[in-house]
Short mmCIF file of C-alpha atoms in Angstrom, two decimals:
data_model
loop_
_atom_site.label_atom_id
_atom_site.label_comp_id
_atom_site.label_asym_id
_atom_site.label_seq_id
_atom_site.Cartn_x
_atom_site.Cartn_y
_atom_site.Cartn_z
CA UNK A 28 13.00 20.62 65.54
CA UNK A 29 15.93 21.56 67.76
CA UNK A 30 15.35 18.56 69.96
CA UNK A 31 15.11 16.35 66.94
CA UNK A 32 18.44 17.59 65.58
CA UNK A 33 20.10 17.01 68.93
CA UNK A 34 18.82 13.47 68.86
CA UNK A 35 20.15 12.97 65.37
CA UNK A 36 23.60 14.33 66.21
CA UNK A 37 24.24 12.41 69.42
CA UNK A 38 23.62 8.85 68.25
CA UNK A 39 26.87 6.90 68.42
CA UNK A 40 27.46 3.37 67.11
CA UNK A 41 28.52 1.33 70.12
CA UNK A 42 27.72 -2.05 68.60
CA UNK A 43 30.43 -3.94 66.75
CA UNK A 44 29.14 -6.78 64.60
CA UNK A 45 30.85 -9.53 62.69
CA UNK A 46 30.65 -8.98 58.90
CA UNK A 47 28.74 -12.23 58.39
CA UNK A 48 26.23 -11.27 61.10
CA UNK A 49 25.82 -7.79 59.63
CA UNK A 50 24.85 -9.31 56.28
CA UNK A 51 22.14 -11.44 57.88
CA UNK A 52 20.92 -8.51 59.99
CA UNK A 53 20.68 -6.30 56.91
CA UNK A 54 18.55 -8.96 55.19
CA UNK A 55 16.20 -9.08 58.18
CA UNK A 56 16.14 -5.29 58.37
CA UNK A 57 15.11 -4.98 54.73
CA UNK A 58 12.26 -7.45 55.27
CA UNK A 59 11.09 -5.57 58.37
CA UNK A 60 11.16 -2.24 56.52
CA UNK A 61 9.04 -3.61 53.65
CA UNK A 62 6.53 -5.14 56.04
CA UNK A 63 6.23 -1.89 57.99
CA UNK A 64 5.71 0.06 54.77
CA UNK A 65 2.96 -2.35 53.66
CA UNK A 66 1.38 -2.12 57.10
CA UNK A 67 1.33 1.69 56.91
CA UNK A 68 -0.11 1.74 53.37
CA UNK A 69 -2.87 -0.62 54.43
CA UNK A 70 -3.84 1.59 57.35
CA UNK A 71 -3.84 4.73 55.19
CA UNK A 72 -6.08 3.03 52.61
CA UNK A 73 -8.77 2.29 55.24
CA UNK A 74 -10.87 5.44 55.77
CA UNK A 75 -12.53 4.20 58.96
CA UNK A 76 -9.27 3.90 60.87
CA UNK A 77 -8.87 6.82 63.25
CA UNK A 78 -5.70 8.85 62.87
CA UNK A 79 -4.10 9.22 66.25
CA UNK A 80 -1.42 11.61 65.10
CA UNK A 81 -3.56 14.76 65.20
CA UNK A 82 -2.09 17.85 66.78
CA UNK A 83 1.48 18.34 67.76
CA UNK A 84 3.68 15.33 68.27
CA UNK A 85 5.61 15.08 71.49
CA UNK A 86 9.38 15.18 71.36
CA UNK A 87 9.64 11.74 72.88
CA UNK A 88 8.98 8.79 70.63
CA UNK A 89 8.27 5.14 71.16
CA UNK A 90 9.52 2.18 69.20
CA UNK A 91 7.99 -1.14 68.35
CA UNK A 92 9.79 -4.06 69.95
CA UNK A 93 10.21 -7.17 67.79
CA UNK A 94 8.90 -10.61 68.68
CA UNK A 95 12.30 -11.61 70.05
CA UNK A 96 11.28 -10.06 73.38
CA UNK A 97 7.68 -11.33 73.15
CA UNK A 98 6.24 -7.82 73.84
CA UNK A 99 4.94 -5.14 71.49
CA UNK A 100 4.13 -1.57 72.36
CA UNK A 101 1.06 0.02 70.81
CA UNK A 102 0.39 3.77 70.67
CA UNK A 103 -3.18 4.67 71.48
CA UNK A 104 -5.14 7.90 71.87
CA UNK A 105 -4.22 8.96 75.42
CA UNK A 106 -2.56 6.00 77.00
CA UNK A 107 -0.27 3.19 75.94
CA UNK A 108 -0.48 -0.39 77.11
CA UNK A 109 1.83 -3.35 76.76
CA UNK A 110 0.44 -6.53 75.30
CA UNK A 111 2.06 -9.93 75.44
CA UNK A 112 1.85 -11.84 72.20
CA UNK A 113 0.25 -15.28 72.43
CA UNK A 114 2.69 -18.16 72.22
CA UNK A 115 2.01 -21.77 71.47
CA UNK A 116 5.35 -22.93 72.80
CA UNK A 117 6.00 -24.83 69.60
CA UNK A 118 5.20 -22.57 66.70
CA UNK A 119 3.36 -19.47 65.55
CA UNK A 120 0.43 -21.66 64.56
CA UNK A 121 -0.47 -19.66 61.47
CA UNK A 122 -0.18 -16.07 62.76
CA UNK A 123 2.48 -13.44 62.42
CA UNK A 124 3.41 -10.75 64.85
CA UNK A 125 6.29 -9.11 63.14
CA UNK A 126 4.49 -5.79 63.43
CA UNK A 127 3.75 -6.09 67.10
CA UNK A 128 0.03 -6.53 66.35
CA UNK A 129 -1.94 -9.34 67.92
CA UNK A 130 -3.49 -11.41 65.17
CA UNK A 131 -6.28 -13.88 65.72
CA UNK A 132 -4.92 -16.49 63.34
CA UNK A 133 -6.15 -20.02 63.44
CA UNK A 134 -3.63 -22.46 64.85
CA UNK A 135 -2.53 -25.05 62.33
CA UNK A 136 -3.62 -22.99 59.31
CA UNK A 137 -1.75 -24.72 56.48
CA UNK A 138 -3.22 -22.43 53.83
CA UNK A 139 -0.19 -20.17 54.07
CA UNK A 140 1.72 -22.71 51.95
CA UNK A 141 -1.06 -23.31 49.44
CA UNK A 142 -0.76 -22.24 45.83
CA UNK A 143 -1.98 -18.66 45.44
CA UNK A 144 -4.61 -19.44 42.80
CA UNK A 145 -6.10 -22.26 44.88
CA UNK A 146 -6.10 -20.13 48.02
CA UNK A 147 -7.65 -17.20 46.15
CA UNK A 148 -10.59 -19.33 45.03
CA UNK A 149 -11.06 -20.58 48.57
CA UNK A 150 -11.02 -17.06 50.03
CA UNK A 151 -13.47 -15.82 47.39
CA UNK A 152 -16.10 -18.20 48.76
CA UNK A 153 -15.38 -17.19 52.34
CA UNK A 154 -15.34 -13.44 51.73
CA UNK A 155 -19.15 -12.82 51.67
CA UNK A 156 -19.56 -14.71 54.93
CA UNK A 157 -16.97 -12.48 56.60
CA UNK A 158 -18.68 -9.32 55.39
CA UNK A 159 -22.13 -10.46 56.45
CA UNK A 160 -20.95 -11.42 59.92
CA UNK A 161 -19.04 -8.18 60.24
CA UNK A 162 -15.86 -10.00 61.22
CA UNK A 163 -12.97 -7.96 59.91
CA UNK A 164 -10.46 -8.48 62.67
CA UNK A 165 -7.22 -10.17 61.72
CA UNK A 166 -7.43 -9.68 57.94
CA UNK A 167 -4.58 -7.23 58.02
CA UNK A 168 -2.33 -9.62 59.89
CA UNK A 169 -3.18 -12.57 57.66
CA UNK A 170 -2.35 -10.58 54.55
CA UNK A 171 0.96 -9.51 55.99
CA UNK A 172 1.67 -13.08 57.02
CA UNK A 173 1.02 -14.42 53.52
CA UNK A 174 3.29 -11.78 52.06
CA UNK A 175 6.03 -12.70 54.51
CA UNK A 176 5.69 -16.42 53.82
CA UNK A 177 5.77 -15.96 50.05
CA UNK A 178 9.07 -14.08 50.20
CA UNK A 179 12.21 -16.05 49.41
CA UNK A 180 14.11 -17.10 52.50
CA UNK A 181 17.79 -16.06 52.43
CA UNK A 182 20.34 -18.87 52.43
CA UNK A 183 21.88 -17.58 55.63
CA UNK A 184 18.50 -17.86 57.34
CA UNK A 185 18.42 -21.62 56.76
CA UNK A 186 21.87 -22.01 58.30
CA UNK A 187 20.86 -19.82 61.25
CA UNK A 188 17.56 -21.57 61.99
CA UNK A 189 18.30 -25.20 61.07
CA UNK A 190 20.84 -27.77 62.14
CA UNK A 191 21.96 -31.24 61.08
CA UNK A 192 23.93 -32.43 58.03
CA UNK A 193 20.79 -32.20 55.90
CA UNK A 194 19.56 -28.95 57.50
CA UNK A 195 16.27 -30.62 58.44
CA UNK A 196 16.13 -30.00 62.19
CA UNK A 197 14.96 -26.74 63.73
CA UNK A 198 17.05 -25.27 66.52
CA UNK A 199 15.48 -25.12 69.97
CA UNK A 200 15.68 -21.33 70.03
CA UNK A 201 13.70 -20.96 66.78
CA UNK A 202 9.96 -20.75 66.15
CA UNK A 203 8.21 -22.02 63.03
CA UNK A 204 5.06 -21.05 61.17
CA UNK A 205 3.25 -24.36 61.64
CA UNK A 206 2.53 -26.42 64.78
CA UNK A 207 4.95 -29.17 65.68
CA UNK A 208 2.48 -31.19 67.73
CA UNK A 209 0.00 -31.70 64.86
CA UNK A 210 0.26 -34.00 61.85
CA UNK A 211 0.62 -31.95 58.69
CA UNK A 212 -1.07 -32.80 55.39
CA UNK A 213 0.68 -35.60 53.52
CA UNK A 214 1.76 -33.43 50.58
CA UNK A 215 3.44 -30.96 52.92
CA UNK A 216 5.34 -33.85 54.51
CA UNK A 217 6.46 -35.25 51.15
CA UNK A 218 9.97 -33.86 50.48
CA UNK A 219 11.95 -33.58 47.27
CA UNK A 220 14.41 -36.07 48.75
CA UNK A 221 11.99 -38.90 47.88
CA UNK A 222 13.55 -38.92 44.42
CA UNK A 223 16.54 -40.49 46.17
CA UNK A 224 14.67 -43.82 46.18
CA UNK A 225 14.57 -43.63 42.40
CA UNK A 226 18.31 -42.88 42.29
CA UNK A 227 19.15 -45.94 44.38
CA UNK A 228 16.93 -48.37 42.45
CA UNK A 229 17.81 -47.12 38.96
CA UNK A 230 21.54 -47.28 39.70
CA UNK A 231 21.08 -50.85 40.94
CA UNK A 232 19.51 -51.70 37.59
CA UNK A 233 22.70 -50.48 35.90
CA UNK A 234 24.86 -52.49 38.32
CA UNK A 235 23.09 -55.78 37.72
CA UNK A 236 23.06 -55.13 33.99
CA UNK A 237 26.86 -54.86 34.05
CA UNK A 238 27.20 -57.91 36.31
CA UNK A 239 25.22 -59.93 33.77
CA UNK A 240 27.09 -58.86 30.60
CA UNK A 241 30.63 -58.03 31.81
CA UNK A 242 33.38 -60.54 30.90
CA UNK A 243 34.92 -60.03 34.34
CA UNK A 244 31.82 -61.41 36.09
CA UNK A 245 30.57 -63.98 33.59
CA UNK A 246 31.65 -66.80 35.89
CA UNK A 247 28.78 -65.78 38.22
CA UNK A 248 26.16 -66.65 35.55
CA UNK A 249 23.81 -63.86 36.67
CA UNK A 250 20.50 -63.97 34.76
CA UNK A 251 19.40 -60.76 32.99
CA UNK A 252 15.97 -60.93 34.61
CA UNK A 253 17.30 -59.30 37.79
CA UNK A 254 18.10 -56.20 35.78
CA UNK A 255 14.59 -56.28 34.27
CA UNK A 256 12.87 -56.54 37.67
CA UNK A 257 14.93 -53.73 39.19
CA UNK A 258 14.39 -51.53 36.14
CA UNK A 259 10.60 -51.97 36.26
CA UNK A 260 10.58 -51.36 40.03
CA UNK A 261 12.64 -48.18 39.63
CA UNK A 262 10.32 -46.97 36.86
CA UNK A 263 7.21 -47.58 39.00
CA UNK A 264 8.70 -45.76 41.98
CA UNK A 265 9.71 -42.86 39.73
CA UNK A 266 6.16 -42.56 38.36
CA UNK A 267 4.61 -42.64 41.84
CA UNK A 268 7.04 -40.10 43.30
CA UNK A 269 6.69 -37.80 40.29
CA UNK A 270 2.88 -37.81 40.41
CA UNK A 271 2.89 -37.15 44.16
CA UNK A 272 5.34 -34.30 43.86
CA UNK A 273 3.40 -32.79 40.97
CA UNK A 274 0.32 -32.77 43.21
CA UNK A 275 2.37 -30.98 45.81
CA UNK A 276 3.37 -28.41 43.17
CA UNK A 277 -0.30 -27.87 42.32
CA UNK A 278 -1.66 -27.50 45.84
CA UNK A 279 1.34 -26.34 47.92
CA UNK A 280 3.56 -24.44 45.54
CA UNK A 281 4.82 -22.13 48.30
CA UNK A 282 6.30 -25.18 50.01
CA UNK A 283 8.06 -26.05 46.74
CA UNK A 284 9.59 -22.57 46.70
CA UNK A 285 10.86 -23.09 50.23
CA UNK A 286 12.55 -26.33 49.17
CA UNK A 287 14.04 -24.65 46.11
CA UNK A 288 15.72 -21.97 48.24
CA UNK A 289 16.93 -24.56 50.77
CA UNK A 290 20.76 -24.84 50.41
CA UNK A 291 20.64 -28.66 50.60
CA UNK A 292 17.36 -29.54 48.91
CA UNK A 293 17.98 -27.37 45.87
CA UNK A 294 20.41 -30.08 44.74
CA UNK A 295 17.67 -32.73 44.77
CA UNK A 296 15.89 -30.90 41.95
CA UNK A 297 18.59 -32.39 39.72
CA UNK A 298 17.68 -35.93 40.83
CA UNK A 299 14.65 -36.61 38.56
CA UNK A 300 16.65 -35.96 35.41
CA UNK A 301 19.59 -38.05 36.63
CA UNK A 302 17.16 -40.89 37.35
CA UNK A 303 15.73 -40.70 33.83
CA UNK A 304 19.22 -40.92 32.34
CA UNK A 305 20.02 -43.87 34.64
CA UNK A 306 16.93 -45.68 33.39
CA UNK A 307 17.94 -45.13 29.77
CA UNK A 308 21.50 -46.32 30.38
CA UNK A 309 20.43 -49.37 32.40
CA UNK A 310 17.47 -50.37 30.23
CA UNK A 311 17.17 -54.14 29.67
CA UNK A 312 18.42 -55.35 26.26
CA UNK A 313 14.99 -56.77 25.39
CA UNK A 314 13.42 -53.30 25.81
CA UNK A 315 16.10 -50.90 24.58
CA UNK A 316 16.95 -50.41 20.95
CA UNK A 317 20.51 -50.15 19.74
CA UNK A 318 21.69 -47.45 19.27
CA UNK A 319 19.72 -45.13 21.50
CA UNK A 320 17.88 -42.19 19.96
CA UNK A 321 19.55 -38.78 20.59
CA UNK A 322 16.15 -37.32 21.46
CA UNK A 323 16.33 -39.11 24.82
CA UNK A 324 19.53 -37.28 25.68
CA UNK A 325 18.04 -33.93 24.66
CA UNK A 326 14.83 -34.51 26.64
CA UNK A 327 16.58 -35.29 29.93
CA UNK A 328 19.77 -33.24 29.69
CA UNK A 329 18.20 -29.95 28.60
CA UNK A 330 16.29 -29.20 31.86
CA UNK A 331 19.28 -30.37 33.87
CA UNK A 332 21.57 -28.01 31.95
CA UNK A 333 19.21 -25.04 32.39
CA UNK A 334 19.00 -25.58 36.14
CA UNK A 335 22.75 -26.03 36.19
CA UNK A 336 23.26 -22.61 34.60
CA UNK A 337 21.16 -21.06 37.36
CA UNK A 338 23.01 -22.75 40.23
CA UNK A 339 26.52 -22.37 38.83
CA UNK A 340 25.78 -18.73 38.10
CA UNK A 341 24.96 -18.19 41.77
CA UNK A 342 28.21 -19.89 42.76
CA UNK A 343 30.22 -17.72 40.39
CA UNK A 344 28.53 -14.37 41.07
CA UNK A 345 29.70 -14.28 44.68
CA UNK A 346 26.32 -13.18 46.04
CA UNK A 347 24.39 -14.41 49.05
CA UNK A 348 24.33 -17.95 47.61
CA UNK A 349 27.99 -18.16 46.71
CA UNK A 350 29.62 -21.59 46.79
CA UNK A 351 31.70 -20.91 49.91
CA UNK A 352 28.46 -20.26 51.82
CA UNK A 353 26.07 -22.92 50.50
CA UNK A 354 28.49 -25.75 49.70
CA UNK A 355 27.50 -29.08 51.25
CA UNK A 356 28.03 -32.74 50.28
CA UNK A 357 24.64 -32.86 48.55
CA UNK A 358 25.99 -30.30 46.05
CA UNK A 359 27.61 -33.25 44.28
CA UNK A 360 24.18 -34.01 42.81
CA UNK A 361 24.53 -30.89 40.70
CA UNK A 362 27.90 -32.21 39.46
CA UNK A 363 27.20 -35.90 38.87
CA UNK A 364 24.57 -35.19 36.22
CA UNK A 365 27.25 -33.79 33.91
CA UNK A 366 29.13 -37.10 33.92
CA UNK A 367 25.94 -39.13 33.58
CA UNK A 368 24.92 -36.88 30.67
CA UNK A 369 28.35 -37.36 29.11
CA UNK A 370 27.96 -41.14 29.45
CA UNK A 371 24.52 -41.03 27.81
CA UNK A 372 25.84 -38.74 25.05
CA UNK A 373 28.47 -41.37 24.26
CA UNK A 374 25.74 -44.03 24.15
CA UNK A 375 23.76 -42.05 21.55
CA UNK A 376 26.88 -41.27 19.52
CA UNK A 377 27.36 -37.57 20.38
CA UNK A 378 30.97 -37.72 21.52
CA UNK A 379 31.67 -33.97 21.39
CA UNK A 380 28.68 -33.20 23.58
CA UNK A 381 29.93 -35.81 26.01
CA UNK A 382 33.39 -34.25 26.12
CA UNK A 383 31.86 -30.83 26.75
CA UNK A 384 29.77 -32.03 29.69
CA UNK A 385 32.67 -34.00 31.13
CA UNK A 386 34.91 -30.92 31.10
CA UNK A 387 32.22 -28.75 32.75
CA UNK A 388 31.53 -31.33 35.43
CA UNK A 389 35.16 -32.01 36.27
CA UNK A 390 36.05 -28.31 36.56
CA UNK A 391 33.23 -27.68 39.03
CA UNK A 392 33.92 -30.91 40.88
CA UNK A 393 37.47 -29.77 41.66
CA UNK A 394 36.20 -26.45 43.01
CA UNK A 395 33.50 -28.11 45.11
CA UNK A 396 35.87 -30.77 46.42
CA UNK A 397 38.42 -28.21 47.57
CA UNK A 398 35.73 -26.02 49.12
CA UNK A 399 34.32 -28.92 51.18
CA UNK A 400 37.71 -30.37 52.05
CA UNK A 401 38.91 -27.08 53.51
CA UNK A 402 35.94 -26.91 55.90
CA UNK A 403 35.51 -23.16 55.54
CA UNK A 404 33.83 -21.41 58.49
CA UNK A 405 30.86 -20.60 56.24
CA UNK A 406 30.31 -24.26 55.33
CA UNK A 407 28.36 -25.00 58.48
CA UNK A 408 26.31 -27.72 56.76
CA UNK A 409 29.32 -30.08 56.83
CA UNK A 410 29.11 -31.88 60.18
CA UNK A 411 32.08 -32.91 62.29
CA UNK A 412 30.72 -36.43 62.74
CA UNK A 413 30.30 -38.79 59.83
CA UNK A 414 26.93 -39.22 58.15
CA UNK A 415 25.71 -41.11 55.06
CA UNK A 416 25.83 -37.77 53.25
CA UNK A 417 29.62 -38.21 53.06
CA UNK A 418 29.18 -40.97 50.49
CA UNK A 419 28.38 -38.23 47.97
CA UNK A 420 32.12 -37.59 47.74
CA UNK A 421 32.45 -40.91 45.90
CA UNK A 422 29.82 -40.30 43.23
CA UNK A 423 31.52 -37.64 41.11
CA UNK A 424 34.96 -39.23 40.51
CA UNK A 425 33.53 -42.71 39.90
CA UNK A 426 30.93 -41.45 37.40
CA UNK A 427 33.63 -39.32 35.74
CA UNK A 428 35.70 -42.49 35.25
CA UNK A 429 32.78 -44.30 33.61
CA UNK A 430 32.04 -41.34 31.33
CA UNK A 431 35.67 -41.10 30.22
CA UNK A 432 35.75 -44.78 29.32
CA UNK A 433 32.51 -44.47 27.34
CA UNK A 434 33.72 -41.41 25.42
CA UNK A 435 37.27 -42.49 24.55
CA UNK A 436 36.69 -46.25 24.48
CA UNK A 437 39.43 -47.21 26.91
CA UNK A 438 40.11 -47.22 30.62
CA UNK A 439 43.32 -45.19 30.37
CA UNK A 440 45.23 -43.08 32.86
CA UNK A 441 42.58 -40.38 33.27
CA UNK A 442 39.80 -42.90 33.93
CA UNK A 443 41.98 -44.83 36.37
CA UNK A 444 42.93 -41.65 38.21
CA UNK A 445 39.30 -40.82 38.86
CA UNK A 446 38.61 -44.42 39.89
CA UNK A 447 41.51 -44.47 42.35
CA UNK A 448 40.36 -41.17 43.91
CA UNK A 449 36.89 -42.61 44.42
CA UNK A 450 38.32 -45.87 45.79
CA UNK A 451 40.50 -44.03 48.30
CA UNK A 452 37.58 -41.93 49.52
CA UNK A 453 35.51 -45.11 49.85
CA UNK A 454 38.17 -46.77 51.98
CA UNK A 455 38.49 -43.57 54.03
CA UNK A 456 34.83 -43.84 54.98
CA UNK A 457 34.76 -47.59 55.54
CA UNK A 458 37.58 -47.59 58.10
CA UNK A 459 35.52 -45.15 60.19
CA UNK A 460 32.26 -47.03 59.84
CA UNK A 461 31.54 -46.91 63.57
CA UNK A 462 30.87 -43.18 63.31
CA UNK A 463 27.84 -43.86 61.12
CA UNK A 464 25.97 -45.60 63.92
CA UNK A 465 23.23 -43.75 65.79
CA UNK A 466 21.68 -41.60 63.06
CA UNK A 467 17.94 -41.43 62.59
CA UNK A 468 16.64 -42.99 59.39
CA UNK A 469 15.62 -40.58 56.67
CA UNK A 470 14.20 -41.10 53.20
CA UNK A 471 17.02 -38.87 51.90
CA UNK A 472 19.47 -41.67 52.64
CA UNK A 473 18.43 -43.28 49.38
CA UNK A 474 20.21 -40.51 47.50
CA UNK A 475 23.53 -41.64 48.92
CA UNK A 476 23.25 -45.28 47.85
CA UNK A 477 23.83 -44.54 44.18
CA UNK A 478 27.35 -43.36 45.06
CA UNK A 479 28.26 -46.84 46.29
CA UNK A 480 26.61 -48.36 43.22
CA UNK A 481 28.50 -46.08 40.84
CA UNK A 482 31.90 -47.03 42.23
CA UNK A 483 30.88 -50.72 42.01
CA UNK A 484 30.18 -50.33 38.29
CA UNK A 485 33.50 -48.51 37.87
CA UNK A 486 35.31 -51.36 39.63
CA UNK A 487 33.72 -53.84 37.21
CA UNK A 488 34.96 -51.77 34.25
CA UNK A 489 38.45 -51.67 35.74
CA UNK A 490 38.40 -55.46 36.17
CA UNK A 491 37.58 -55.82 32.48
CA UNK A 492 40.73 -53.92 31.43
CA UNK A 493 42.93 -55.24 34.25
CA UNK A 494 41.72 -58.79 34.90
CA UNK A 495 43.01 -60.36 38.05
CA UNK A 496 42.01 -61.78 41.38
CA UNK A 497 42.40 -58.49 43.23
CA UNK A 498 40.48 -56.35 40.71
CA UNK A 499 37.66 -58.90 40.47
CA UNK A 500 37.58 -59.28 44.24
CA UNK A 501 37.24 -55.51 44.69
CA UNK A 502 34.45 -55.38 42.10
CA UNK A 503 32.47 -58.19 43.72
CA UNK A 504 32.97 -56.81 47.24
CA UNK A 505 31.79 -53.33 46.30
CA UNK A 506 28.83 -54.77 44.38
CA UNK A 507 27.80 -56.92 47.33
CA UNK A 508 28.04 -53.99 49.78
CA UNK A 509 26.01 -51.64 47.58
CA UNK A 510 23.28 -54.21 46.91
CA UNK A 511 23.11 -55.07 50.61
CA UNK A 512 22.78 -51.39 51.52
CA UNK A 513 19.96 -50.88 49.03
CA UNK A 514 18.17 -54.00 50.31
CA UNK A 515 18.44 -52.83 53.93
CA UNK A 516 17.12 -49.39 53.01
CA UNK A 517 14.29 -50.94 51.01
CA UNK A 518 13.17 -53.04 53.98
CA UNK A 519 13.57 -50.10 56.37
CA UNK A 520 11.49 -47.91 54.08
CA UNK A 521 8.67 -50.46 53.98
CA UNK A 522 8.72 -50.82 57.76
CA UNK A 523 8.66 -47.07 58.36
CA UNK A 524 5.94 -46.57 55.76
CA UNK A 525 3.45 -49.37 56.54
CA UNK A 526 4.31 -50.72 60.00
CA UNK A 527 5.59 -47.80 62.08
CA UNK A 528 4.10 -45.10 59.80
CA UNK A 529 7.00 -42.74 60.48
CA UNK A 530 8.42 -42.44 56.98
CA UNK A 531 7.17 -38.90 56.43
CA UNK A 532 7.37 -36.80 59.62
CA UNK A 533 6.51 -33.11 59.67
CA UNK A 534 8.89 -31.27 57.36
CA UNK A 535 9.93 -28.56 59.80
CA UNK A 536 12.64 -27.18 57.52
CA UNK A 537 10.15 -25.51 55.18
CA UNK A 538 8.25 -23.76 57.99
CA UNK A 539 10.96 -21.49 59.34
CA UNK A 540 10.27 -17.77 59.51
CA UNK A 541 11.70 -15.34 56.98
CA UNK A 542 13.23 -13.21 59.72
CA UNK A 543 14.73 -14.32 62.98
CA UNK A 544 12.13 -14.97 65.69
CA UNK A 545 13.93 -16.43 68.67
CA UNK A 546 12.47 -17.26 72.04
CA UNK A 547 15.25 -15.76 74.09
CA UNK A 548 16.37 -12.16 74.25
CA UNK A 549 19.45 -11.03 72.45
CA UNK A 550 21.46 -7.81 72.83
CA UNK A 551 19.78 -4.80 71.30
CA UNK A 552 21.38 -3.31 68.22
CA UNK A 553 21.28 0.40 69.11
CA UNK A 554 22.46 1.47 65.68
CA UNK A 555 19.52 -0.18 63.91
CA UNK A 556 17.10 0.99 66.60
CA UNK A 557 18.20 4.60 66.17
CA UNK A 558 17.96 4.46 62.38
CA UNK A 559 14.50 2.90 62.50
CA UNK A 560 13.23 5.48 64.97
CA UNK A 561 14.58 8.47 63.07
CA UNK A 562 13.10 7.21 59.81
CA UNK A 563 9.68 6.81 61.43
CA UNK A 564 9.91 10.35 62.89
CA UNK A 565 10.71 11.89 59.53
CA UNK A 566 7.84 10.05 57.86
CA UNK A 567 5.39 11.19 60.52
CA UNK A 568 6.57 14.81 60.12
CA UNK A 569 5.96 14.68 56.39
CA UNK A 570 2.51 13.18 56.82
CA UNK A 571 1.37 15.59 59.58
CA UNK A 572 0.72 18.59 57.24
CA UNK A 573 -1.18 16.35 54.83
CA UNK A 574 -3.47 15.05 57.57
CA UNK A 575 -4.15 18.56 58.84
#
């Protein structure tokens, strides 16, 4: 005990960490502590496991090195040997070694992301075969792996392990839970961003509806059948995407949880409800009744509002998912729905509800706009180079202008102010169009097309109240650009889906590890190492009398 006290008294903190790094390290430390506790409880519950801690414990102690060094040290009866953990070079391939234990997991085991009930039924059929064959090796590691996968990934972990404006690319120094060189199941490769296709097509239906009925564009003589075709196409795509994603929820719910905790993809959970409201607003006159039933607004705005309370509460609470840390251009999707809901509320005759949603959306838009414009050090998701994700800056002010006009019945100073802000941001991006060249196509690009469509509809409304050559020219130019962009994306999507078959690559972003598992060594944190070692010593001292 004297030696132990000397050890406790002479540990000195010689490691100075940045506050942001300390927060991430504490998160990883908590996960490691829980996994070690579960590992110990499992071993104590197995009576056939030999207890190697009989007799007196030596004053010297050994520690378990994490996977960052690729080596784990195991205490055995008389001797200790060092084992190198197997590496695939690309991923963990379905096994976990966070405890320094070699686990014979099957490479490419995608069951770790399956829904628990489905996986439980599958394991119940396999369990008798394992018992009969006497194969019991690796069950402990698989259980610990499943528990680690099912835990929520901290927001800082996504920023630390992923890169790119959409946080969809894994850093070279990071390992993932699934193999990169194998084709994953289709449902695992189907992201929430596919609802962006519905956003682009449904907003185009609204655009062509306004082009057909607006007095400012009547000289074009646009038939209403274009609006009908686009509306039916958007509805069909929405049904297909919704059914596919529901199947993913049924069979791979753990992957859905990973997308929900993703700082960028969490915003796409607002997209289905925005699409439904777009379809109601842009419904063809021969199909929609006048006026619209308020039940439509309640059906689509209620789930959006509930999810909004959850996200805005995280922004306001100042926790690990505070706005200054998770803000990215895709966060505008959680803002735009308020203005679209306000516009739909005005269509059904609920003006006060529309005013309420408009005020909520505009207040949070100002905060988000300032946060992104300042480029805070914590907002690492905002890239230096331009990307189609920047078009999301246009969506909120342009939709706010349309909602104001629908609520108050005139395109007054407030509506024009929002329109001019959106127009300036649009011009700011167009003059630097050359920076957009060279980016790899992604299905998430569809989500950014509705921003260009929304400002086109706003320009048409402005031309109605301020008729002139310039206002009409701006409206037609913006409408032509947005329709051209949607057409190009539609053709590119068909080519990637049916010709090149590269539309849905492996979704690496959902397969990152809960704690940091890097390939290279990093400086040892002596403070954490000392705390971990002392805690393990005290636990072993308490358990020694019980075992005797």
